[in-house]
Every structure is written in C-alpha cells, then in structure tokens.
Amino acid sequence: MGDQMTETEYILEESLDPEDWEAMRALGHRMLDDMLDHAKSLREHPVWQHASQDVKEHFSGAAPLDPQPPEEIYKEYLKFIFPFTLGLNHPRFWGWVGGTGTVMGALAEMLATSTNAVSGAFSYISPNYVEIQVVDWFKELLGYPTSASGVLTSGCSASNLIGLAVARNSKAVYDLRREGLSAAPQLMTLYSSQEAHSSVNKAVELLGLGGDSLRSVPVNDDMQIDLGELEEIIANDRQNGHLPFCVVGVAGTTNTGAIDDLNSLADICQRENLWFHVDGAFGAWAAIAPESKHLVAGMERADSLAFDLHKWMYLPYPIGCVLVKSEEDHRRTFSLVPTYLAHGEGERGLTGVDVPWVSDYSFVLSRGFPALKAWMTIKEQGVRKYRRIIQQNIDQANYLAALVTSQPELELALPVSLNVVCFRFVKDGLDSKGLDQVNKQIEIEMQEQGIATVSTVSIKGKNYLHAAITNHRSRREDFDLLVREVVRIGQGLFHEINGIGNDGG
Ligand SMILES: Cc1ncc(COP(=O)(O)O)c(C=O)c1O
C-alpha cells in the first residue's frame, strides 16, 4: 500500500441519491400508476376544487432541517397539492387560453429530467438534434423556410420579447445594441391592435421603448386591426419625425380568437419597410388544419413568428417557440460569447463545431430539454391526427355557438372566427350592470361547483363568458352540459337577485 490511501481512510461523503433504492423504485411505480389512473378517469373528477384555508396554511413554516421519508412527502402531495391544481387537463377546461397536456408529454418530461438533460448548448449531444428537428418541423408545418432560425421558449410571452428585440435592433438606424436607446435620433414606434395580448406591451416596455411607443390601433367589427386607421397612424408618426419600425399582427386574439388580415399587414409592412411580427400564440396552429389554414394566410410572410406549444399543440407546460426569418438578424441581436462559453472551435469535444447554441438566439442560456415532450408526442400522434384535432376544436366552437344561438336565454357576442366562443346569459328585466354581474357570477359558480372552467372577458363594454377550445379531450356532450348549466345557474341567480340591477325596480 505504501503512502496510498486505503478506501477506509476516505472521509464519509454524502449524496442526494435515495438511501433505499428499492423503496424509491416502489414509490416511483406507485406515482406513475396514480398519474395514469388519474389521466384515464379525468371526467369523473371536478374540473377544479377550491383550496381551503387549511391547505393554504399547510404551506407555511421554515425550511426542513431534517429529512422526511419520501412516502410521507408523496402522501402530503396527494392530500394538499394534487386535488387543488388548476384543472387544465380536464375535458371541460376552457378558461382564458389554456392547454390540456398529453400523457406522452408528461412521461417525456420525466425522462428528460431523469438524466438532468439540457438542450440548446454544447456539442455532439442528442438533445440538441432533437430540438433542431422539432423546430424544423414547426417551420415546415407553419410555412416557414428552413433557412429561418428558431428557438424553443418558456411560452409566447418570451417568444414575443425575442421577436420584438430582433425587430428593434434590426430596424434601428444606428448600432442600438451598443449605444442604447438614449442615442436614438428618432422615437421608434410600433403598432398592434387594441386586442393584442399584454405580453406585447410588456415586451415593448422591457425593451426600453416605452409603453407609449406601441400605438394601440382600433379594431373593426370583426375585432381585427383596422387597416385604414393603422395606415393613418403610421403616416402621422412619420410626419411627426418618428421612426415606425414594426407591426404586430395577431393570429387569434385572447379575447375573441380574431385573426388580423395578415396578408394586408404583410403588404403594408413591405410598402412601409417595417418589420412584421405575428403573435400566433394559439391561432398559428390553424395553419395545419386543411379546412382552416386559409384563416391565417399571410402568417408565413412574417419576419418573426411567436407561438405556443402548450396551448393548441396541447403539450404540457411550459413550451413555446419563436421563428425568425433572417438567421443573421436573430443572431446579431443575441450572440455574446465570453471565453467561458466559447463554442464552435475545433472539430471534437463538447464545444466543437456542431450546432448553434440557444444563447446565440435568446437571452436564455441554461434550460432543460423541452423539445423531448414535443418530439415524443408529435411522433406518438402524427401530424395527421393533430390536423384533425385542431379542426375538431374549431368545429366544436361552431357547435357551441349554434347551441348558444338556439337558446333564448343566451346571446353570442359575435360570430366565431376560430376556436373561441364568447356568450352570455340574458334576461329581460336585468340592466347592463345586472347582466355583467350575473355573468361574472355564473363563471364563479361553474368553477366553484367544479362543472366547467370558463372565464369572462369584456367585449365592447359588456361581460361575456369565454370558452377557448384548445382541449383535445372535449366532446360535444361537454358543450351540451356547459350550455345547460349556464342556463340553470343563470336562472337561479336571476331569481336570487331579482330586484338588484332590475330596470323595473
Ligand atoms: C395571443 C396571446 N399572446 C401571448 C400570450 C402569452 O403566452 P404565454 O402565456 O405562453 O406566455 C397569450 C396567452 O394567453 C395569448 O393568448
């Protein structure tokens, strides 16, 4: 042995691995069984359950100093966490614009985290190839050229921020990245409709452009950006010495699912030398349904396209994507390579010449392996089925709209343009304030009773119930039930509050 240390001379070192591998294996199997049983029986459960004060109070107290047995932690999860999630995976969740998740996607997440995989950086690792392949699939499906660049993101808010950052830097008339906005010779202005998502406003603020530089353009009767008004506002800004640089078109607004006239916006941008960014958070996916793809015609002409995979592609949260037509513009906005992140040098090793890094196209460096759930689910289902399910949701929206129209006590806000239905309970004798209150209360009752989750939106100053159908588990019978229950709850509330908000007094 001489001077060599024997094994017994090493100090005792610890790790975070299970102390009892067999017990952990049994617990893991149980978790998986519970997970699959629940997914299979979702219809038998309420969409949502109100977490009580006890539940809230359970999550207080200091960080645990000592270990707790894994079985006990799982029991705590089952009691205090599992029953009280939002219910996005339920067949009758249609509030805001959610997504449903897939079983294969959940399993893929487990696999991705089991190797603590990262993607989007380093070379000669498969996760990068998976990510590149899924982004290529999105280009193909959404009509984008293969030469475009793209990255997976945490969602459409991040995608809008990235797309607009590239727009800002590429259209600036000086080196904005180096000199900053304080060196701008002119106010840089951009345009979106009043119905655009708040993440566009936030992106503009975060980019230092100032909220007012985003001109909020009125909409027409179909809730699309008013093209005449847009052109007038652009002309006015030019006359005032400003620099219009970008138009944001929306493929599927959050409120009503309205799709801007994307071809006309592309024409205006071409004529005016403006960047054309499309927020297609969910609506972009109409492009893959043969009967509906005409609705988003012109989207493929965008300079940058932001969309989600956790909404209408049904993948488990979080996952979105942004595509940029000019790879060079995209890279010029984000690439910054200190020596400790040097890559693309040499033929071999983890930093060799292989694939681009996500940090050259985003503000993000470290992230997990979001592509795996997309890759595994899309392979499991196939694009043909996705096409049918997207169309199924659009058909369901029209089915729901027809049900609403056939009910004297319900009123449709406006014709359905995609997969969003906005409607309300109406009753003679209730003034507009009373109607707003009743419909808000219907939303709450539906949620509290666990029947269905719809949200409310304000359209032209009136409250409407809002069902955004991005749900692969919904069936027509679910919409029959929704309509029945809205009428039942509405009538009950009407009787209860009769006299409050009643024109007749
Ligand atoms: C049109 C639109 N854009 C952007 C977003 C933001 O997307 P995310 O929640 O994935 O960040 C949403 C969310 O509902 C949306 O509807």
Coordinates of C-alpha atoms and ligand atoms in Angstrom, one line a residue:
M1 CA 0.0 0.0 0.0
G2 CA 2.9 2.4 0.8
D3 CA 1.6 6.0 1.1
Q4 CA -1.6 5.3 -0.8
M5 CA -4.9 6.0 1.0
T6 CA -7.0 2.9 1.6
E7 CA -10.7 3.0 1.0
T8 CA -11.4 3.0 4.7
E9 CA -9.3 6.2 5.1
Y10 CA -11.7 8.3 2.9
I11 CA -14.0 10.6 4.9
L12 CA -17.6 9.7 4.7
E13 CA -19.2 11.8 1.9
E14 CA -22.9 12.1 1.1
S15 CA -25.1 12.4 -1.9
L16 CA -28.7 13.2 -2.6
D17 CA -29.5 9.8 -4.1
P18 CA -32.1 7.6 -2.4
E19 CA -30.9 5.7 0.7
D20 CA -33.2 2.8 -0.2
W21 CA -33.3 2.3 -3.9
E22 CA -35.9 -0.4 -3.8
A23 CA -38.3 1.7 -1.7
M24 CA -37.8 4.6 -4.1
R25 CA -38.5 2.3 -7.1
A26 CA -41.7 1.1 -5.5
L27 CA -42.8 4.7 -4.8
G28 CA -41.9 5.8 -8.3
H29 CA -44.1 2.9 -9.7
R30 CA -46.9 4.0 -7.5
M31 CA -46.7 7.6 -8.6
L32 CA -46.7 6.5 -12.2
D33 CA -49.8 4.3 -11.6
D34 CA -51.6 7.1 -9.8
M35 CA -50.7 9.5 -12.6
L36 CA -52.0 7.2 -15.3
D37 CA -55.2 6.3 -13.4
H38 CA -56.0 9.9 -12.9
A39 CA -55.4 10.8 -16.6
K40 CA -57.7 7.9 -17.6
S41 CA -60.5 9.0 -15.2
L42 CA -60.4 12.8 -15.5
R43 CA -64.1 13.0 -16.5
E44 CA -65.1 11.6 -13.1
H45 CA -63.4 14.4 -11.2
P46 CA -64.5 18.0 -10.7
V47 CA -62.6 20.4 -13.1
W48 CA -61.4 22.5 -10.1
Q49 CA -61.6 22.4 -6.3
H50 CA -61.2 25.4 -4.1
A51 CA -58.2 25.0 -1.9
S52 CA -59.3 25.7 1.7
Q53 CA -57.6 27.9 4.3
D54 CA -56.2 24.7 5.8
V55 CA -54.4 23.9 2.6
K56 CA -53.1 27.4 2.3
E57 CA -51.8 27.3 5.9
H58 CA -50.1 23.9 5.3
F59 CA -47.6 25.7 3.2
S60 CA -46.0 27.9 5.8
G61 CA -43.2 27.3 8.2
A62 CA -39.4 27.2 8.0
A63 CA -37.3 25.1 5.6
P64 CA -37.0 21.5 6.9
L65 CA -33.7 20.8 8.6
D66 CA -34.1 17.1 8.7
P67 CA -35.1 14.5 6.1
Q68 CA -38.7 13.3 5.7
P69 CA -39.4 9.8 4.3
P70 CA -40.3 10.0 0.6
E71 CA -43.6 8.1 1.1
E72 CA -44.7 10.7 3.6
I73 CA -43.9 13.5 1.2
Y74 CA -45.9 11.8 -1.5
K75 CA -48.8 11.4 0.9
E76 CA -48.6 15.1 1.6
Y77 CA -48.6 15.8 -2.1
L78 CA -51.7 13.7 -2.6
K79 CA -53.5 15.5 0.2
F80 CA -52.5 19.1 -0.2
I81 CA -51.4 19.6 -3.7
F82 CA -52.8 17.1 -6.2
P83 CA -56.6 17.9 -5.6
F84 CA -56.1 21.6 -5.9
T85 CA -54.4 22.3 -9.2
L86 CA -56.0 24.4 -11.9
G87 CA -57.5 21.5 -13.8
L88 CA -56.2 22.4 -17.2
N89 CA -56.1 18.8 -18.3
H90 CA -59.8 18.3 -17.7
P91 CA -62.1 17.9 -20.8
R92 CA -64.2 20.9 -19.6
F93 CA -61.4 23.4 -19.0
W94 CA -61.9 26.3 -21.5
G95 CA -61.0 29.3 -19.4
W96 CA -58.6 32.0 -20.7
V97 CA -56.5 30.2 -23.3
G98 CA -55.1 27.1 -21.6
G99 CA -53.8 23.8 -22.9
T100 CA -54.5 20.2 -22.0
G101 CA -51.2 18.4 -21.8
T102 CA -50.6 14.9 -23.1
V103 CA -49.7 11.7 -21.3
M104 CA -46.7 11.0 -23.5
G105 CA -45.6 14.6 -22.9
A106 CA -45.7 14.0 -19.1
L107 CA -43.7 10.8 -19.5
A108 CA -41.2 12.6 -21.7
E109 CA -40.7 15.3 -19.0
M110 CA -39.9 12.5 -16.6
L111 CA -37.3 11.1 -18.9
A112 CA -35.8 14.5 -19.7
T113 CA -35.3 15.3 -16.0
S114 CA -34.1 11.8 -15.1
T115 CA -30.9 12.4 -17.0
N116 CA -30.9 16.1 -16.0
A117 CA -30.7 16.8 -19.7
V118 CA -30.1 20.2 -21.1
S119 CA -30.5 21.2 -24.7
G120 CA -29.5 24.2 -26.8
A121 CA -25.9 24.3 -25.8
F122 CA -22.8 22.1 -26.1
S123 CA -21.9 19.9 -29.0
Y124 CA -22.4 16.3 -30.0
I125 CA -25.3 15.7 -27.7
S126 CA -28.6 14.3 -28.9
P127 CA -31.0 16.7 -27.1
N128 CA -29.7 19.4 -29.5
Y129 CA -30.5 17.4 -32.5
V130 CA -34.0 16.7 -31.1
E131 CA -34.6 20.4 -30.6
I132 CA -33.4 21.3 -34.1
Q133 CA -35.6 18.6 -35.6
V134 CA -38.8 19.8 -33.8
V135 CA -38.1 23.5 -34.7
D136 CA -37.6 22.3 -38.3
W137 CA -41.0 20.5 -38.0
F138 CA -42.6 23.8 -36.9
K139 CA -41.1 25.7 -39.8
E140 CA -42.4 23.1 -42.2
L141 CA -45.9 23.0 -40.6
L142 CA -46.2 26.8 -40.4
G143 CA -44.9 27.5 -43.9
Y144 CA -41.5 29.0 -42.8
P145 CA -38.3 28.5 -44.8
T146 CA -35.7 26.0 -43.5
S147 CA -33.2 28.8 -43.6
A148 CA -35.1 30.6 -40.7
S149 CA -33.7 30.4 -37.2
G150 CA -35.8 29.4 -34.2
V151 CA -35.6 28.6 -30.5
L152 CA -37.9 26.9 -28.0
T153 CA -39.0 29.2 -25.2
S154 CA -41.0 29.1 -22.0
G155 CA -44.0 30.4 -23.8
C156 CA -45.4 33.1 -26.1
S157 CA -44.5 36.0 -23.8
A158 CA -40.8 35.1 -24.1
S159 CA -41.3 34.5 -27.8
N160 CA -42.8 37.9 -28.3
L161 CA -40.0 39.5 -26.4
I162 CA -37.4 37.8 -28.5
G163 CA -39.1 38.6 -31.8
L164 CA -39.6 42.2 -30.9
A165 CA -35.9 42.5 -29.7
V166 CA -34.8 41.4 -33.1
A167 CA -37.2 43.8 -34.8
R168 CA -36.0 46.7 -32.7
N169 CA -32.3 46.1 -33.3
S170 CA -32.6 45.2 -36.9
K171 CA -34.7 48.3 -37.9
A172 CA -32.7 50.8 -35.8
V173 CA -30.8 53.2 -38.0
Y174 CA -27.7 53.0 -35.7
D175 CA -25.9 50.4 -33.6
L176 CA -28.7 50.2 -30.9
R177 CA -27.2 47.2 -29.2
R178 CA -24.0 49.2 -28.4
E179 CA -25.3 52.7 -28.0
G180 CA -28.7 52.1 -26.4
L181 CA -32.0 53.9 -26.9
S182 CA -30.7 57.1 -25.5
A183 CA -28.7 57.6 -28.7
A184 CA -31.8 57.2 -30.9
P185 CA -32.2 60.1 -33.3
Q186 CA -36.0 59.5 -33.5
L187 CA -38.7 57.9 -31.4
M188 CA -39.1 54.3 -32.6
T189 CA -42.8 53.4 -32.9
L190 CA -44.6 50.1 -33.4
Y191 CA -48.2 49.1 -33.9
S192 CA -50.7 46.5 -32.8
S193 CA -54.4 46.3 -32.4
Q194 CA -56.2 47.1 -29.1
E195 CA -56.9 43.4 -28.8
A196 CA -53.2 42.3 -28.8
H197 CA -52.0 40.4 -25.7
S198 CA -50.5 42.3 -22.8
S199 CA -47.2 40.4 -23.3
V200 CA -46.7 42.6 -26.4
N201 CA -47.0 45.7 -24.2
K202 CA -44.6 44.2 -21.6
A203 CA -42.1 43.3 -24.3
V204 CA -42.1 46.8 -25.6
E205 CA -41.6 48.2 -22.0
L206 CA -38.8 45.7 -21.3
L207 CA -37.1 46.7 -24.5
G208 CA -36.9 50.2 -23.2
L209 CA -39.1 51.6 -26.0
G210 CA -41.7 53.0 -23.6
G211 CA -45.3 51.8 -23.5
D212 CA -46.5 54.8 -25.5
S213 CA -44.4 53.9 -28.5
L214 CA -46.7 50.9 -29.0
R215 CA -49.6 52.6 -30.9
S216 CA -52.8 50.8 -30.0
V217 CA -54.8 50.7 -33.2
P218 CA -58.6 50.4 -33.1
V219 CA -60.3 47.2 -34.3
N220 CA -63.1 46.8 -36.9
D221 CA -66.5 45.0 -36.2
D222 CA -64.7 41.6 -36.5
M223 CA -62.2 42.6 -33.8
Q224 CA -59.3 42.7 -36.4
I225 CA -56.9 45.6 -36.6
D226 CA -58.4 48.4 -38.6
L227 CA -56.1 48.7 -41.6
G228 CA -57.2 52.2 -42.6
E229 CA -56.6 53.5 -39.1
L230 CA -53.2 51.7 -39.0
E231 CA -52.0 53.4 -42.2
E232 CA -53.2 56.8 -40.9
I233 CA -51.4 56.4 -37.6
I234 CA -48.2 55.4 -39.4
A235 CA -48.4 58.3 -41.7
N236 CA -49.0 60.6 -38.8
D237 CA -45.9 59.3 -36.9
R238 CA -43.8 59.8 -40.0
Q239 CA -45.0 63.4 -40.3
N240 CA -44.0 64.0 -36.7
G241 CA -40.5 62.8 -37.4
H242 CA -40.8 59.4 -35.7
L243 CA -39.4 56.1 -37.0
P244 CA -42.2 53.5 -37.4
F245 CA -40.4 50.1 -37.3
C246 CA -42.7 47.2 -36.7
V247 CA -46.3 46.0 -36.9
V248 CA -47.5 43.2 -34.7
G249 CA -50.3 41.1 -36.2
V250 CA -52.3 38.7 -34.1
A251 CA -53.3 35.3 -35.3
G252 CA -56.0 34.5 -32.7
T253 CA -56.6 37.2 -30.1
T254 CA -57.0 36.1 -26.5
N255 CA -60.4 37.7 -26.1
T256 CA -62.3 36.5 -29.2
G257 CA -59.9 34.5 -31.4
A258 CA -60.0 37.2 -34.1
I259 CA -57.3 36.9 -36.7
D260 CA -55.9 40.1 -38.2
D261 CA -55.8 40.3 -42.0
L262 CA -52.2 39.1 -42.1
N263 CA -51.7 39.3 -45.9
S264 CA -52.7 43.0 -45.8
L265 CA -50.5 43.6 -42.8
A266 CA -47.6 42.0 -44.7
D267 CA -48.3 44.2 -47.7
I268 CA -48.3 47.3 -45.5
C269 CA -45.0 46.3 -43.9
Q270 CA -43.4 45.7 -47.2
R271 CA -44.5 49.0 -48.6
E272 CA -43.5 50.9 -45.4
N273 CA -40.3 49.0 -44.8
L274 CA -41.5 47.7 -41.4
W275 CA -40.7 44.5 -39.5
F276 CA -43.8 42.2 -39.5
H277 CA -44.1 40.2 -36.2
V278 CA -47.0 37.8 -35.7
D279 CA -48.2 36.7 -32.3
G280 CA -49.8 33.4 -33.2
A281 CA -49.8 32.1 -29.6
F282 CA -52.5 29.6 -30.3
G283 CA -54.1 30.7 -33.7
A284 CA -50.9 29.9 -35.6
W285 CA -51.9 26.2 -35.4
A286 CA -54.9 26.7 -37.6
A287 CA -52.3 26.5 -40.4
I288 CA -52.1 22.8 -40.1
A289 CA -55.9 22.1 -40.5
P290 CA -56.5 21.9 -44.2
E291 CA -60.1 23.3 -43.9
S292 CA -59.0 26.3 -41.8
K293 CA -55.5 27.2 -42.9
H294 CA -56.8 30.0 -45.1
L295 CA -57.7 31.8 -41.9
V296 CA -54.0 32.5 -41.2
A297 CA -52.9 33.1 -44.8
G298 CA -50.1 35.6 -44.8
M299 CA -48.6 34.5 -41.5
E300 CA -45.8 32.8 -43.3
R301 CA -44.8 36.3 -44.6
A302 CA -43.9 37.5 -41.1
D303 CA -40.3 38.4 -40.3
S304 CA -40.8 36.8 -36.9
L305 CA -43.5 34.4 -35.6
A306 CA -44.2 33.7 -32.0
F307 CA -46.4 30.8 -30.9
D308 CA -47.0 28.4 -28.1
L309 CA -46.9 24.6 -28.0
H310 CA -48.6 24.4 -24.5
K311 CA -51.9 25.9 -25.8
W312 CA -53.1 24.5 -29.1
M313 CA -50.5 21.8 -29.6
Y314 CA -51.6 20.5 -26.2
L315 CA -48.1 19.9 -24.8
P316 CA -47.5 20.0 -21.1
Y317 CA -46.4 23.5 -19.8
P318 CA -44.1 25.3 -20.4
I319 CA -43.1 25.3 -24.1
G320 CA -43.3 28.0 -26.8
C321 CA -41.3 28.8 -29.9
V322 CA -40.2 31.8 -31.9
L323 CA -39.0 31.7 -35.5
V324 CA -37.1 34.5 -37.2
K325 CA -36.8 34.5 -41.0
S326 CA -33.3 36.1 -41.0
E327 CA -31.0 34.0 -39.0
E328 CA -28.4 36.7 -39.3
D329 CA -30.7 39.4 -37.7
H330 CA -31.6 36.9 -35.0
R331 CA -28.0 36.1 -34.1
R332 CA -26.9 39.7 -34.3
T333 CA -29.4 40.6 -31.6
F334 CA -28.4 38.0 -29.1
S335 CA -25.0 36.5 -29.7
L336 CA -22.4 37.3 -27.0
V337 CA -19.7 34.8 -26.3
P338 CA -17.3 35.2 -23.4
T339 CA -14.4 32.8 -23.3
Y340 CA -16.0 30.6 -20.7
L341 CA -18.8 30.0 -23.2
A342 CA -16.6 29.7 -26.3
H343 CA -18.0 27.3 -28.9
G344 CA -17.6 26.3 -32.5
E345 CA -13.9 25.9 -32.1
G346 CA -12.2 22.6 -33.0
E347 CA -13.8 19.5 -34.5
R348 CA -14.3 17.5 -31.4
G349 CA -15.3 17.8 -27.7
L350 CA -18.3 19.5 -26.1
T351 CA -17.5 22.9 -27.6
G352 CA -16.7 21.7 -31.1
V353 CA -18.3 22.7 -34.3
D354 CA -21.6 21.1 -34.3
V355 CA -24.8 23.1 -33.9
P356 CA -25.7 26.7 -33.0
W357 CA -26.3 27.4 -29.3
V358 CA -29.6 28.8 -27.9
S359 CA -27.6 31.6 -26.2
D360 CA -26.9 33.0 -29.7
Y361 CA -30.6 33.4 -30.3
S362 CA -32.1 34.2 -26.9
F363 CA -31.5 35.9 -23.6
V364 CA -31.6 32.4 -22.0
L365 CA -28.6 30.1 -21.5
S366 CA -29.4 27.2 -19.2
R367 CA -32.7 25.3 -19.6
G368 CA -33.9 21.7 -19.6
F369 CA -34.9 19.6 -22.5
P370 CA -38.3 21.0 -23.6
A371 CA -38.0 19.5 -27.1
L372 CA -38.4 15.9 -25.8
K373 CA -42.1 16.2 -24.9
A374 CA -42.7 17.8 -28.3
W375 CA -40.7 15.2 -30.2
M376 CA -42.2 12.2 -28.4
T377 CA -45.9 13.5 -28.5
I378 CA -45.8 14.5 -32.2
K379 CA -44.3 11.2 -33.1
E380 CA -46.8 9.3 -31.0
Q381 CA -49.8 11.1 -32.5
G382 CA -48.6 12.0 -36.0
V383 CA -49.4 15.3 -37.8
R384 CA -52.5 13.8 -39.5
K385 CA -54.2 13.4 -36.1
Y386 CA -53.1 16.8 -34.9
R387 CA -54.7 18.3 -38.1
R388 CA -58.0 16.5 -37.2
I389 CA -57.9 17.5 -33.6
I390 CA -57.3 21.2 -34.3
Q391 CA -60.2 21.1 -36.8
Q392 CA -62.3 19.2 -34.2
N393 CA -61.8 22.1 -31.8
I394 CA -62.8 24.6 -34.5
D395 CA -65.9 22.5 -35.3
Q396 CA -66.7 22.3 -31.6
A397 CA -66.6 26.1 -31.3
N398 CA -69.1 26.3 -34.1
Y399 CA -71.2 23.6 -32.4
L400 CA -71.2 25.6 -29.2
A401 CA -72.1 28.8 -31.0
A402 CA -75.1 27.1 -32.6
L403 CA -76.2 25.8 -29.2
V404 CA -76.0 29.3 -27.8
T405 CA -77.9 30.8 -30.7
S406 CA -80.7 28.2 -30.2
Q407 CA -81.2 29.2 -26.6
P408 CA -83.4 32.3 -26.0
E409 CA -81.6 33.0 -22.7
L410 CA -78.2 33.1 -24.2
E411 CA -76.6 35.6 -26.5
L412 CA -73.5 35.3 -28.7
A413 CA -71.1 38.2 -28.6
L414 CA -70.0 37.9 -32.2
P415 CA -69.7 35.2 -34.8
V416 CA -67.0 32.6 -34.1
S417 CA -63.8 33.3 -36.1
L418 CA -61.7 30.4 -34.8
N419 CA -61.9 28.3 -31.6
V420 CA -63.1 30.9 -29.1
V421 CA -66.8 31.4 -28.2
C422 CA -67.9 34.4 -26.2
F423 CA -71.5 34.4 -25.0
R424 CA -73.7 35.5 -22.1
F425 CA -76.9 34.8 -20.2
V426 CA -79.5 37.4 -20.9
K427 CA -82.9 38.0 -19.2
D428 CA -85.4 40.7 -19.6
G429 CA -85.5 42.9 -16.5
L430 CA -81.8 43.0 -15.9
D431 CA -80.0 46.1 -16.9
S432 CA -76.5 46.0 -18.3
K433 CA -74.8 46.2 -14.9
G434 CA -77.1 43.4 -13.6
L435 CA -76.2 41.3 -16.7
D436 CA -72.5 41.8 -16.1
Q437 CA -72.8 40.8 -12.5
V438 CA -74.9 37.7 -13.3
N439 CA -72.5 36.5 -16.0
K440 CA -69.5 37.1 -13.7
Q441 CA -71.3 35.1 -11.0
I442 CA -72.1 32.3 -13.5
E443 CA -68.3 32.0 -14.2
I444 CA -67.6 31.7 -10.4
E445 CA -70.4 29.2 -9.8
M446 CA -69.3 27.0 -12.7
Q447 CA -65.8 27.0 -11.2
E448 CA -66.8 26.5 -7.6
Q449 CA -69.1 23.7 -8.4
G450 CA -66.4 22.0 -10.5
I451 CA -68.7 21.8 -13.5
A452 CA -66.5 23.5 -16.1
T453 CA -64.0 26.3 -16.3
V454 CA -64.8 29.3 -18.4
S455 CA -63.5 32.8 -17.9
T456 CA -65.1 36.2 -18.6
V457 CA -63.9 38.9 -21.0
S458 CA -65.2 42.4 -21.7
I459 CA -66.2 43.0 -25.3
K460 CA -67.4 46.4 -26.2
G461 CA -68.0 47.2 -22.6
K462 CA -70.1 44.0 -21.7
N463 CA -69.1 40.9 -19.8
Y464 CA -69.2 37.7 -21.7
L465 CA -68.4 34.1 -20.7
H466 CA -65.4 33.0 -22.7
A467 CA -64.7 29.4 -23.9
A468 CA -61.3 29.0 -25.7
I469 CA -61.4 25.4 -27.0
T470 CA -57.7 24.3 -27.0
N471 CA -58.7 20.9 -25.5
H472 CA -58.1 17.5 -27.1
R473 CA -60.3 15.8 -24.5
S474 CA -63.5 17.8 -25.0
R475 CA -66.5 16.1 -26.6
R476 CA -69.8 17.6 -27.9
E477 CA -71.6 16.3 -24.9
D478 CA -69.4 18.6 -22.8
F479 CA -70.7 21.6 -24.6
D480 CA -74.3 20.4 -24.2
L481 CA -73.6 20.3 -20.5
L482 CA -72.0 23.7 -20.5
V483 CA -75.0 25.3 -22.1
R484 CA -77.5 23.5 -19.8
E485 CA -75.5 24.5 -16.7
V486 CA -75.1 28.2 -17.7
V487 CA -78.8 28.5 -18.2
R488 CA -79.6 26.7 -15.0
I489 CA -77.2 28.8 -12.9
G490 CA -78.2 32.0 -14.7
Q491 CA -81.9 31.3 -14.0
G492 CA -81.1 30.5 -10.3
L493 CA -79.1 33.7 -9.9
F494 CA -81.8 35.7 -11.6
H495 CA -84.4 34.5 -9.1
E496 CA -82.0 35.2 -6.2
I497 CA -81.0 38.7 -7.2
N498 CA -84.3 39.7 -8.7
G499 CA -84.7 43.3 -7.8
I500 CA -81.0 44.1 -7.8
G501 CA -80.0 45.7 -11.1
N502 CA -83.6 45.3 -12.3
D503 CA -84.7 48.1 -14.6
G504 CA -88.3 47.7 -13.4
G505 CA -87.2 48.1 -9.7
Ligands
LIG1 C1 -52.5 35.9 -28.1 C2 -51.6 35.6 -27.0 N1 -50.3 36.0 -27.0 C3 -49.4 35.8 -26.0 C4 -49.8 35.0 -24.9 C5 -48.8 34.8 -23.8 O1 -48.5 33.4 -23.9 P1 -47.8 32.7 -22.6 O2 -48.8 32.6 -21.6 O3 -47.5 31.3 -23.2 O4 -46.6 33.4 -22.2 C6 -51.2 34.6 -24.8 C7 -51.6 33.8 -23.6 O5 -52.8 33.5 -23.5 C8 -52.0 34.9 -25.9 O6 -53.3 34.5 -25.8

